[in-house]
Amino acid sequence: MTDRTSEALPISVRNITKTYGRVHALDDVSLEVRSGEFLTLLGPSGSGKTTLLMVLAGFTRPDCGSLKFGDREVIRTPPHLRDVGMTFQSYALFPHMTVAGNVGYPLRLRKVPKTEIGRRVEAALETVQLGGFGDRRIDQLSGGQRQRVAVARAIVFEPRILLMDEPLSALDKKLRDQMQIELRHLHEKLGMTTVYVTHDQREALTMSDRIAVVNHGRIMQLATPRDLYERPANRFVADFIGESTFLPVSRSGKDVLYDGQRLLCEVPQIETDNLLLMVRPERVVLSREGPRDGVNNFAATATEVVYQGDSFLLHADLPGGGQMVLRGAMRGANVTALPAVGESLTLCLAPEDTVLIDGSER
Ligand code: ADP
Ligand code: MG
């Protein structure tokens, strides 16, 4: 396949709404996907991810809104004229056709000459590392191979936009991890503007240039994996990406207090009467020798200690009625003696790991 990075197209979604009866599958969604970007829609089941992808592909007509590929308004353009390749949530391969028959289908639909079809099908199969598999039947393939056939079919006509709906969700973990890296490499090689859908936050973090977190048909936050994890816009995003516990805090002038204690932290400019301290378990440091200088110290009592091989989890109660969870590395003193339930400890949070967020859910 040729390198077409220079020909990738940006996507502009403006104020798109799609309702089914009383369900707002998409609720006034606006989104800009950059040319050549790998953007992931991440959200729980039923949040509207597939609906948005179907709108991009042209299989679903929204109630209102605008959709542009580059400068071109495409909201009324039928799917096969949109220059979009797509893999569906169920692979949607044709079981009665061979691998080559499946992959060549979009080319036949576009009336590409027969000799040309053979050449391009083989090139697409090479790209997904299925060279020589053209004559196989679909039911002779493993899940991972079927997935690759679906990808080959989506890219065979060299579309400028590639849409993928949970392509790896049916695969076991090991294969999924491997395919994540492969799809990412494929994207780097082909350079198509890619919109990828998953409900798996780790997959989204692994693969994406940027992630749009979707809930109830709305975009909660659009940011790089790092910004999303480090600075979630609200509690929903913080809960959905990674693990966290939350502690209620209060403002006192310019300060922020937890249980009467002033926190060393950056105070964000957010208007909310529900300010929360977000604590990521891997950022909490265990001190068994009391408070430390230059950090936020929380006196705590261990309530649960769970050995997990490479790490351990410690749940603790704080005097103010809150709970904190710490994930610690299994090394050093922890290998010989983990903290015991009931033990009094100090949990430390560096100022840069003391992150305040808007506690609202949406
Ligand atoms: P996701 O892909 O994030 O799981 P969907 O986009 O499939 O979510 O669905 C979003 C919402 O729209 C859900 O509540 C779903 O039940 C509803 N929905 C989707 N498609 C249809 C349809 N064809 N008819 C009725 N309701 C639908
Ligand atoms: Mg879906």
mmCIF file with all atom_site columns, N, CA, C and O in Angstrom, residues 140-183:
data_model
loop_
_atom_site.group_PDB
_atom_site.id
_atom_site.type_symbol
_atom_site.label_atom_id
_atom_site.label_alt_id
_atom_site.label_comp_id
_atom_site.label_asym_id
_atom_site.label_entity_id
_atom_site.label_seq_id
_atom_site.pdbx_PDB_ins_code
_atom_site.Cartn_x
_atom_site.Cartn_y
_atom_site.Cartn_z
_atom_site.occupancy
_atom_site.B_iso_or_equiv
_atom_site.pdbx_formal_charge
_atom_site.auth_seq_id
_atom_site.auth_comp_id
_atom_site.auth_asym_id
_atom_site.auth_atom_id
_atom_site.pdbx_PDB_model_num
ATOM 1   N N  . GLN A 1 140 ? -12.506 -21.036 8.376  1.00 0.00 ? 140 GLN A N  1
ATOM 2   C CA . GLN A 1 140 ? -11.241 -21.741 8.663  1.00 0.00 ? 140 GLN A CA 1
ATOM 3   C C  . GLN A 1 140 ? -10.264 -20.838 9.416  1.00 0.00 ? 140 GLN A C  1
ATOM 4   O O  . GLN A 1 140 ? -9.123  -21.228 9.648  1.00 0.00 ? 140 GLN A O  1
ATOM 5   N N  . LEU A 1 141 ? -10.703 -19.635 9.761  1.00 0.00 ? 141 LEU A N  1
ATOM 6   C CA . LEU A 1 141 ? -9.789  -18.671 10.382 1.00 0.00 ? 141 LEU A CA 1
ATOM 7   C C  . LEU A 1 141 ? -10.055 -18.528 11.875 1.00 0.00 ? 141 LEU A C  1
ATOM 8   O O  . LEU A 1 141 ? -11.181 -18.701 12.335 1.00 0.00 ? 141 LEU A O  1
ATOM 9   N N  . SER A 1 142 ? -9.004  -18.160 12.614 1.00 0.00 ? 142 SER A N  1
ATOM 10  C CA . SER A 1 142 ? -9.154  -17.847 14.037 1.00 0.00 ? 142 SER A CA 1
ATOM 11  C C  . SER A 1 142 ? -9.760  -16.453 14.183 1.00 0.00 ? 142 SER A C  1
ATOM 12  O O  . SER A 1 142 ? -9.850  -15.702 13.215 1.00 0.00 ? 142 SER A O  1
ATOM 13  N N  . GLY A 1 143 ? -10.152 -16.112 15.415 1.00 0.00 ? 143 GLY A N  1
ATOM 14  C CA . GLY A 1 143 ? -10.734 -14.791 15.677 1.00 0.00 ? 143 GLY A CA 1
ATOM 15  C C  . GLY A 1 143 ? -9.802  -13.663 15.258 1.00 0.00 ? 143 GLY A C  1
ATOM 16  O O  . GLY A 1 143 ? -10.225 -12.690 14.640 1.00 0.00 ? 143 GLY A O  1
ATOM 17  N N  . GLY A 1 144 ? -8.530  -13.813 15.597 1.00 0.00 ? 144 GLY A N  1
ATOM 18  C CA . GLY A 1 144 ? -7.558  -12.771 15.273 1.00 0.00 ? 144 GLY A CA 1
ATOM 19  C C  . GLY A 1 144 ? -7.394  -12.607 13.771 1.00 0.00 ? 144 GLY A C  1
ATOM 20  O O  . GLY A 1 144 ? -7.267  -11.489 13.258 1.00 0.00 ? 144 GLY A O  1
ATOM 21  N N  . GLN A 1 145 ? -7.433  -13.748 13.053 1.00 0.00 ? 145 GLN A N  1
ATOM 22  C CA . GLN A 1 145 ? -7.294  -13.688 11.589 1.00 0.00 ? 145 GLN A CA 1
ATOM 23  C C  . GLN A 1 145 ? -8.522  -13.053 10.949 1.00 0.00 ? 145 GLN A C  1
ATOM 24  O O  . GLN A 1 145 ? -8.410  -12.269 10.012 1.00 0.00 ? 145 GLN A O  1
ATOM 25  N N  . ARG A 1 146 ? -9.702  -13.385 11.467 1.00 0.00 ? 146 ARG A N  1
ATOM 26  C CA . ARG A 1 146 ? -10.929 -12.758 10.944 1.00 0.00 ? 146 ARG A CA 1
ATOM 27  C C  . ARG A 1 146 ? -10.880 -11.254 11.126 1.00 0.00 ? 146 ARG A C  1
ATOM 28  O O  . ARG A 1 146 ? -11.294 -10.486 10.253 1.00 0.00 ? 146 ARG A O  1
ATOM 29  N N  . GLN A 1 147 ? -10.369 -10.855 12.288 1.00 0.00 ? 147 GLN A N  1
ATOM 30  C CA . GLN A 1 147 ? -10.256 -9.433  12.571 1.00 0.00 ? 147 GLN A CA 1
ATOM 31  C C  . GLN A 1 147 ? -9.363  -8.746  11.543 1.00 0.00 ? 147 GLN A C  1
ATOM 32  O O  . GLN A 1 147 ? -9.649  -7.668  11.054 1.00 0.00 ? 147 GLN A O  1
ATOM 33  N N  . ARG A 1 148 ? -8.272  -9.444  11.192 1.00 0.00 ? 148 ARG A N  1
ATOM 34  C CA . ARG A 1 148 ? -7.364  -8.875  10.192 1.00 0.00 ? 148 ARG A CA 1
ATOM 35  C C  . ARG A 1 148 ? -8.018  -8.794  8.824  1.00 0.00 ? 148 ARG A C  1
ATOM 36  O O  . ARG A 1 148 ? -7.761  -7.848  8.075  1.00 0.00 ? 148 ARG A O  1
ATOM 37  N N  . VAL A 1 149 ? -8.839  -9.782  8.489  1.00 0.00 ? 149 VAL A N  1
ATOM 38  C CA . VAL A 1 149 ? -9.558  -9.738  7.212  1.00 0.00 ? 149 VAL A CA 1
ATOM 39  C C  . VAL A 1 149 ? -10.480 -8.515  7.194  1.00 0.00 ? 149 VAL A C  1
ATOM 40  O O  . VAL A 1 149 ? -10.554 -7.786  6.201  1.00 0.00 ? 149 VAL A O  1
ATOM 41  N N  . ALA A 1 150 ? -11.156 -8.279  8.326  1.00 0.00 ? 150 ALA A N  1
ATOM 42  C CA . ALA A 1 150 ? -12.052 -7.114  8.405  1.00 0.00 ? 150 ALA A CA 1
ATOM 43  C C  . ALA A 1 150 ? -11.268 -5.814  8.208  1.00 0.00 ? 150 ALA A C  1
ATOM 44  O O  . ALA A 1 150 ? -11.730 -4.896  7.526  1.00 0.00 ? 150 ALA A O  1
ATOM 45  N N  . VAL A 1 151 ? -10.072 -5.764  8.779  1.00 0.00 ? 151 VAL A N  1
ATOM 46  C CA . VAL A 1 151 ? -9.239  -4.559  8.609  1.00 0.00 ? 151 VAL A CA 1
ATOM 47  C C  . VAL A 1 151 ? -8.785  -4.440  7.156  1.00 0.00 ? 151 VAL A C  1
ATOM 48  O O  . VAL A 1 151 ? -8.844  -3.355  6.564  1.00 0.00 ? 151 VAL A O  1
ATOM 49  N N  . ALA A 1 152 ? -8.364  -5.574  6.565  1.00 0.00 ? 152 ALA A N  1
ATOM 50  C CA . ALA A 1 152 ? -7.925  -5.546  5.166  1.00 0.00 ? 152 ALA A CA 1
ATOM 51  C C  . ALA A 1 152 ? -9.056  -5.041  4.269  1.00 0.00 ? 152 ALA A C  1
ATOM 52  O O  . ALA A 1 152 ? -8.835  -4.242  3.365  1.00 0.00 ? 152 ALA A O  1
ATOM 53  N N  . ARG A 1 153 ? -10.283 -5.501  4.540  1.00 0.00 ? 153 ARG A N  1
ATOM 54  C CA . ARG A 1 153 ? -11.422 -5.069  3.723  1.00 0.00 ? 153 ARG A CA 1
ATOM 55  C C  . ARG A 1 153 ? -11.676 -3.566  3.884  1.00 0.00 ? 153 ARG A C  1
ATOM 56  O O  . ARG A 1 153 ? -12.098 -2.891  2.954  1.00 0.00 ? 153 ARG A O  1
ATOM 57  N N  . ALA A 1 154 ? -11.403 -3.066  5.087  1.00 0.00 ? 154 ALA A N  1
ATOM 58  C CA . ALA A 1 154 ? -11.642 -1.635  5.338  1.00 0.00 ? 154 ALA A CA 1
ATOM 59  C C  . ALA A 1 154 ? -10.600 -0.739  4.671  1.00 0.00 ? 154 ALA A C  1
ATOM 60  O O  . ALA A 1 154 ? -10.880 0.409   4.351  1.00 0.00 ? 154 ALA A O  1
ATOM 61  N N  . ILE A 1 155 ? -9.385  -1.278  4.471  1.00 0.00 ? 155 ILE A N  1
ATOM 62  C CA . ILE A 1 155 ? -8.322  -0.413  3.942  1.00 0.00 ? 155 ILE A CA 1
ATOM 63  C C  . ILE A 1 155 ? -8.020  -0.666  2.468  1.00 0.00 ? 155 ILE A C  1
ATOM 64  O O  . ILE A 1 155 ? -7.243  0.061   1.867  1.00 0.00 ? 155 ILE A O  1
ATOM 65  N N  . VAL A 1 156 ? -8.644  -1.704  1.859  1.00 0.00 ? 156 VAL A N  1
ATOM 66  C CA . VAL A 1 156 ? -8.241  -2.147  0.526  1.00 0.00 ? 156 VAL A CA 1
ATOM 67  C C  . VAL A 1 156 ? -8.442  -1.069  -0.532 1.00 0.00 ? 156 VAL A C  1
ATOM 68  O O  . VAL A 1 156 ? -7.692  -0.988  -1.500 1.00 0.00 ? 156 VAL A O  1
ATOM 69  N N  . PHE A 1 157 ? -9.436  -0.216  -0.357 1.00 0.00 ? 157 PHE A N  1
ATOM 70  C CA . PHE A 1 157 ? -9.663  0.834   -1.366 1.00 0.00 ? 157 PHE A CA 1
ATOM 71  C C  . PHE A 1 157 ? -8.978  2.140   -0.967 1.00 0.00 ? 157 PHE A C  1
ATOM 72  O O  . PHE A 1 157 ? -9.251  3.194   -1.526 1.00 0.00 ? 157 PHE A O  1
ATOM 73  N N  . GLU A 1 158 ? -8.041  2.023   -0.005 1.00 0.00 ? 158 GLU A N  1
ATOM 74  C CA . GLU A 1 158 ? -7.224  3.158   0.429  1.00 0.00 ? 158 GLU A CA 1
ATOM 75  C C  . GLU A 1 158 ? -8.065  4.387   0.751  1.00 0.00 ? 158 GLU A C  1
ATOM 76  O O  . GLU A 1 158 ? -7.882  5.469   0.186  1.00 0.00 ? 158 GLU A O  1
ATOM 77  N N  . PRO A 1 159 ? -9.002  4.221   1.686  1.00 0.00 ? 159 PRO A N  1
ATOM 78  C CA . PRO A 1 159 ? -9.828  5.361   2.078  1.00 0.00 ? 159 PRO A CA 1
ATOM 79  C C  . PRO A 1 159 ? -8.980  6.371   2.845  1.00 0.00 ? 159 PRO A C  1
ATOM 80  O O  . PRO A 1 159 ? -7.936  6.025   3.383  1.00 0.00 ? 159 PRO A O  1
ATOM 81  N N  . ARG A 1 160 ? -9.464  7.585   2.883  1.00 0.00 ? 160 ARG A N  1
ATOM 82  C CA . ARG A 1 160 ? -8.713  8.600   3.615  1.00 0.00 ? 160 ARG A CA 1
ATOM 83  C C  . ARG A 1 160 ? -9.115  8.648   5.076  1.00 0.00 ? 160 ARG A C  1
ATOM 84  O O  . ARG A 1 160 ? -8.469  9.275   5.891  1.00 0.00 ? 160 ARG A O  1
ATOM 85  N N  . ILE A 1 161 ? -10.232 7.971   5.386  1.00 0.00 ? 161 ILE A N  1
ATOM 86  C CA . ILE A 1 161 ? -10.702 7.920   6.768  1.00 0.00 ? 161 ILE A CA 1
ATOM 87  C C  . ILE A 1 161 ? -11.002 6.463   7.114  1.00 0.00 ? 161 ILE A C  1
ATOM 88  O O  . ILE A 1 161 ? -11.631 5.746   6.330  1.00 0.00 ? 161 ILE A O  1
ATOM 89  N N  . LEU A 1 162 ? -10.525 6.041   8.288  1.00 0.00 ? 162 LEU A N  1
ATOM 90  C CA . LEU A 1 162 ? -10.748 4.669   8.736  1.00 0.00 ? 162 LEU A CA 1
ATOM 91  C C  . LEU A 1 162 ? -11.506 4.699   10.061 1.00 0.00 ? 162 LEU A C  1
ATOM 92  O O  . LEU A 1 162 ? -11.105 5.394   10.999 1.00 0.00 ? 162 LEU A O  1
ATOM 93  N N  . LEU A 1 163 ? -12.612 3.950   10.124 1.00 0.00 ? 163 LEU A N  1
ATOM 94  C CA . LEU A 1 163 ? -13.420 3.873   11.334 1.00 0.00 ? 163 LEU A CA 1
ATOM 95  C C  . LEU A 1 163 ? -13.398 2.439   11.846 1.00 0.00 ? 163 LEU A C  1
ATOM 96  O O  . LEU A 1 163 ? -13.609 1.507   11.065 1.00 0.00 ? 163 LEU A O  1
ATOM 97  N N  . MET A 1 164 ? -13.154 2.257   13.133 1.00 0.00 ? 164 MET A N  1
ATOM 98  C CA . MET A 1 164 ? -13.119 0.896   13.684 1.00 0.00 ? 164 MET A CA 1
ATOM 99  C C  . MET A 1 164 ? -13.945 0.833   14.962 1.00 0.00 ? 164 MET A C  1
ATOM 100 O O  . MET A 1 164 ? -13.691 1.567   15.915 1.00 0.00 ? 164 MET A O  1
ATOM 101 N N  . ASP A 1 165 ? -14.930 -0.070  14.964 1.00 0.00 ? 165 ASP A N  1
ATOM 102 C CA . ASP A 1 165 ? -15.840 -0.180  16.108 1.00 0.00 ? 165 ASP A CA 1
ATOM 103 C C  . ASP A 1 165 ? -15.493 -1.397  16.964 1.00 0.00 ? 165 ASP A C  1
ATOM 104 O O  . ASP A 1 165 ? -15.827 -2.524  16.597 1.00 0.00 ? 165 ASP A O  1
ATOM 105 N N  . GLU A 1 166 ? -14.851 -1.175  18.076 1.00 0.00 ? 166 GLU A N  1
ATOM 106 C CA . GLU A 1 166 ? -14.456 -2.227  19.019 1.00 0.00 ? 166 GLU A CA 1
ATOM 107 C C  . GLU A 1 166 ? -13.857 -3.438  18.303 1.00 0.00 ? 166 GLU A C  1
ATOM 108 O O  . GLU A 1 166 ? -14.320 -4.571  18.521 1.00 0.00 ? 166 GLU A O  1
ATOM 109 N N  . PRO A 1 167 ? -12.837 -3.234  17.471 1.00 0.00 ? 167 PRO A N  1
ATOM 110 C CA . PRO A 1 167 ? -12.371 -4.336  16.636 1.00 0.00 ? 167 PRO A CA 1
ATOM 111 C C  . PRO A 1 167 ? -11.743 -5.483  17.433 1.00 0.00 ? 167 PRO A C  1
ATOM 112 O O  . PRO A 1 167 ? -11.718 -6.601  16.947 1.00 0.00 ? 167 PRO A O  1
ATOM 113 N N  . LEU A 1 168 ? -11.298 -5.233  18.638 1.00 0.00 ? 168 LEU A N  1
ATOM 114 C CA . LEU A 1 168 ? -10.547 -6.270  19.357 1.00 0.00 ? 168 LEU A CA 1
ATOM 115 C C  . LEU A 1 168 ? -11.318 -6.883  20.510 1.00 0.00 ? 168 LEU A C  1
ATOM 116 O O  . LEU A 1 168 ? -10.800 -7.735  21.220 1.00 0.00 ? 168 LEU A O  1
ATOM 117 N N  . SER A 1 169 ? -12.574 -6.478  20.690 1.00 0.00 ? 169 SER A N  1
ATOM 118 C CA . SER A 1 169 ? -13.273 -6.865  21.923 1.00 0.00 ? 169 SER A CA 1
ATOM 119 C C  . SER A 1 169 ? -13.534 -8.370  22.011 1.00 0.00 ? 169 SER A C  1
ATOM 120 O O  . SER A 1 169 ? -13.698 -8.898  23.101 1.00 0.00 ? 169 SER A O  1
ATOM 121 N N  . ALA A 1 170 ? -13.545 -9.081  20.861 1.00 0.00 ? 170 ALA A N  1
ATOM 122 C CA . ALA A 1 170 ? -13.826 -10.523 20.920 1.00 0.00 ? 170 ALA A CA 1
ATOM 123 C C  . ALA A 1 170 ? -12.557 -11.360 21.124 1.00 0.00 ? 170 ALA A C  1
ATOM 124 O O  . ALA A 1 170 ? -12.647 -12.572 21.243 1.00 0.00 ? 170 ALA A O  1
ATOM 125 N N  . LEU A 1 171 ? -11.406 -10.719 21.148 1.00 0.00 ? 171 LEU A N  1
ATOM 126 C CA . LEU A 1 171 ? -10.157 -11.479 21.225 1.00 0.00 ? 171 LEU A CA 1
ATOM 127 C C  . LEU A 1 171 ? -9.705  -11.651 22.670 1.00 0.00 ? 171 LEU A C  1
ATOM 128 O O  . LEU A 1 171 ? -10.048 -10.844 23.532 1.00 0.00 ? 171 LEU A O  1
ATOM 129 N N  . ASP A 1 172 ? -8.917  -12.713 22.916 1.00 0.00 ? 172 ASP A N  1
ATOM 130 C CA . ASP A 1 172 ? -8.413  -12.872 24.284 1.00 0.00 ? 172 ASP A CA 1
ATOM 131 C C  . ASP A 1 172 ? -7.291  -11.864 24.527 1.00 0.00 ? 172 ASP A C  1
ATOM 132 O O  . ASP A 1 172 ? -6.766  -11.248 23.618 1.00 0.00 ? 172 ASP A O  1
ATOM 133 N N  . LYS A 1 173 ? -6.941  -11.707 25.797 1.00 0.00 ? 173 LYS A N  1
ATOM 134 C CA . LYS A 1 173 ? -6.126  -10.568 26.205 1.00 0.00 ? 173 LYS A CA 1
ATOM 135 C C  . LYS A 1 173 ? -4.776  -10.510 25.492 1.00 0.00 ? 173 LYS A C  1
ATOM 136 O O  . LYS A 1 173 ? -4.346  -9.446  25.043 1.00 0.00 ? 173 LYS A O  1
ATOM 137 N N  . LYS A 1 174 ? -4.128  -11.640 25.373 1.00 0.00 ? 174 LYS A N  1
ATOM 138 C CA . LYS A 1 174 ? -2.792  -11.661 24.788 1.00 0.00 ? 174 LYS A CA 1
ATOM 139 C C  . LYS A 1 174 ? -2.821  -11.186 23.328 1.00 0.00 ? 174 LYS A C  1
ATOM 140 O O  . LYS A 1 174 ? -2.020  -10.350 22.914 1.00 0.00 ? 174 LYS A O  1
ATOM 141 N N  . LEU A 1 175 ? -3.776  -11.729 22.579 1.00 0.00 ? 175 LEU A N  1
ATOM 142 C CA . LEU A 1 175 ? -3.915  -11.372 21.171 1.00 0.00 ? 175 LEU A CA 1
ATOM 143 C C  . LEU A 1 175 ? -4.334  -9.909  21.037 1.00 0.00 ? 175 LEU A C  1
ATOM 144 O O  . LEU A 1 175 ? -3.895  -9.188  20.141 1.00 0.00 ? 175 LEU A O  1
ATOM 145 N N  . ARG A 1 176 ? -5.177  -9.481  21.963 1.00 0.00 ? 176 ARG A N  1
ATOM 146 C CA . ARG A 1 176 ? -5.640  -8.099  21.952 1.00 0.00 ? 176 ARG A CA 1
ATOM 147 C C  . ARG A 1 176 ? -4.457  -7.136  22.134 1.00 0.00 ? 176 ARG A C  1
ATOM 148 O O  . ARG A 1 176 ? -4.309  -6.167  21.398 1.00 0.00 ? 176 ARG A O  1
ATOM 149 N N  . ASP A 1 177 ? -3.610  -7.443  23.098 1.00 0.00 ? 177 ASP A N  1
ATOM 150 C CA . ASP A 1 177 ? -2.428  -6.606  23.347 1.00 0.00 ? 177 ASP A CA 1
ATOM 151 C C  . ASP A 1 177 ? -1.557  -6.518  22.105 1.00 0.00 ? 177 ASP A C  1
ATOM 152 O O  . ASP A 1 177 ? -1.069  -5.450  21.745 1.00 0.00 ? 177 ASP A O  1
ATOM 153 N N  . GLN A 1 178 ? -1.394  -7.671  21.448 1.00 0.00 ? 178 GLN A N  1
ATOM 154 C CA . GLN A 1 178 ? -0.549  -7.732  20.254 1.00 0.00 ? 178 GLN A CA 1
ATOM 155 C C  . GLN A 1 178 ? -1.188  -6.951  19.101 1.00 0.00 ? 178 GLN A C  1
ATOM 156 O O  . GLN A 1 178 ? -0.515  -6.173  18.413 1.00 0.00 ? 178 GLN A O  1
ATOM 157 N N  . MET A 1 179 ? -2.505  -7.126  18.919 1.00 0.00 ? 179 MET A N  1
ATOM 158 C CA . MET A 1 179 ? -3.205  -6.441  17.821 1.00 0.00 ? 179 MET A CA 1
ATOM 159 C C  . MET A 1 179 ? -3.260  -4.926  18.039 1.00 0.00 ? 179 MET A C  1
ATOM 160 O O  . MET A 1 179 ? -3.266  -4.158  17.077 1.00 0.00 ? 179 MET A O  1
ATOM 161 N N  . GLN A 1 180 ? -3.291  -4.504  19.295 1.00 0.00 ? 180 GLN A N  1
ATOM 162 C CA . GLN A 1 180 ? -3.275  -3.060  19.584 1.00 0.00 ? 180 GLN A CA 1
ATOM 163 C C  . GLN A 1 180 ? -2.025  -2.429  18.985 1.00 0.00 ? 180 GLN A C  1
ATOM 164 O O  . GLN A 1 180 ? -2.091  -1.386  18.332 1.00 0.00 ? 180 GLN A O  1
ATOM 165 N N  . ILE A 1 181 ? -0.899  -3.066  19.226 1.00 0.00 ? 181 ILE A N  1
ATOM 166 C CA . ILE A 1 181 ? 0.375   -2.543  18.716 1.00 0.00 ? 181 ILE A CA 1
ATOM 167 C C  . ILE A 1 181 ? 0.374   -2.616  17.186 1.00 0.00 ? 181 ILE A C  1
ATOM 168 O O  . ILE A 1 181 ? 0.804   -1.680  16.509 1.00 0.00 ? 181 ILE A O  1
ATOM 169 N N  . GLU A 1 182 ? -0.137  -3.731  16.636 1.00 0.00 ? 182 GLU A N  1
ATOM 170 C CA . GLU A 1 182 ? -0.163  -3.896  15.175 1.00 0.00 ? 182 GLU A CA 1
ATOM 171 C C  . GLU A 1 182 ? -1.027  -2.835  14.504 1.00 0.00 ? 182 GLU A C  1
ATOM 172 O O  . GLU A 1 182 ? -0.648  -2.265  13.483 1.00 0.00 ? 182 GLU A O  1
ATOM 173 N N  . LEU A 1 183 ? -2.209  -2.592  15.066 1.00 0.00 ? 183 LEU A N  1
ATOM 174 C CA . LEU A 1 183 ? -3.104  -1.589  14.465 1.00 0.00 ? 183 LEU A CA 1
ATOM 175 C C  . LEU A 1 183 ? -2.487  -0.202  14.543 1.00 0.00 ? 183 LEU A C  1
ATOM 176 O O  . LEU A 1 183 ? -2.620  0.613   13.642 1.00 0.00 ? 183 LEU A O  1
#
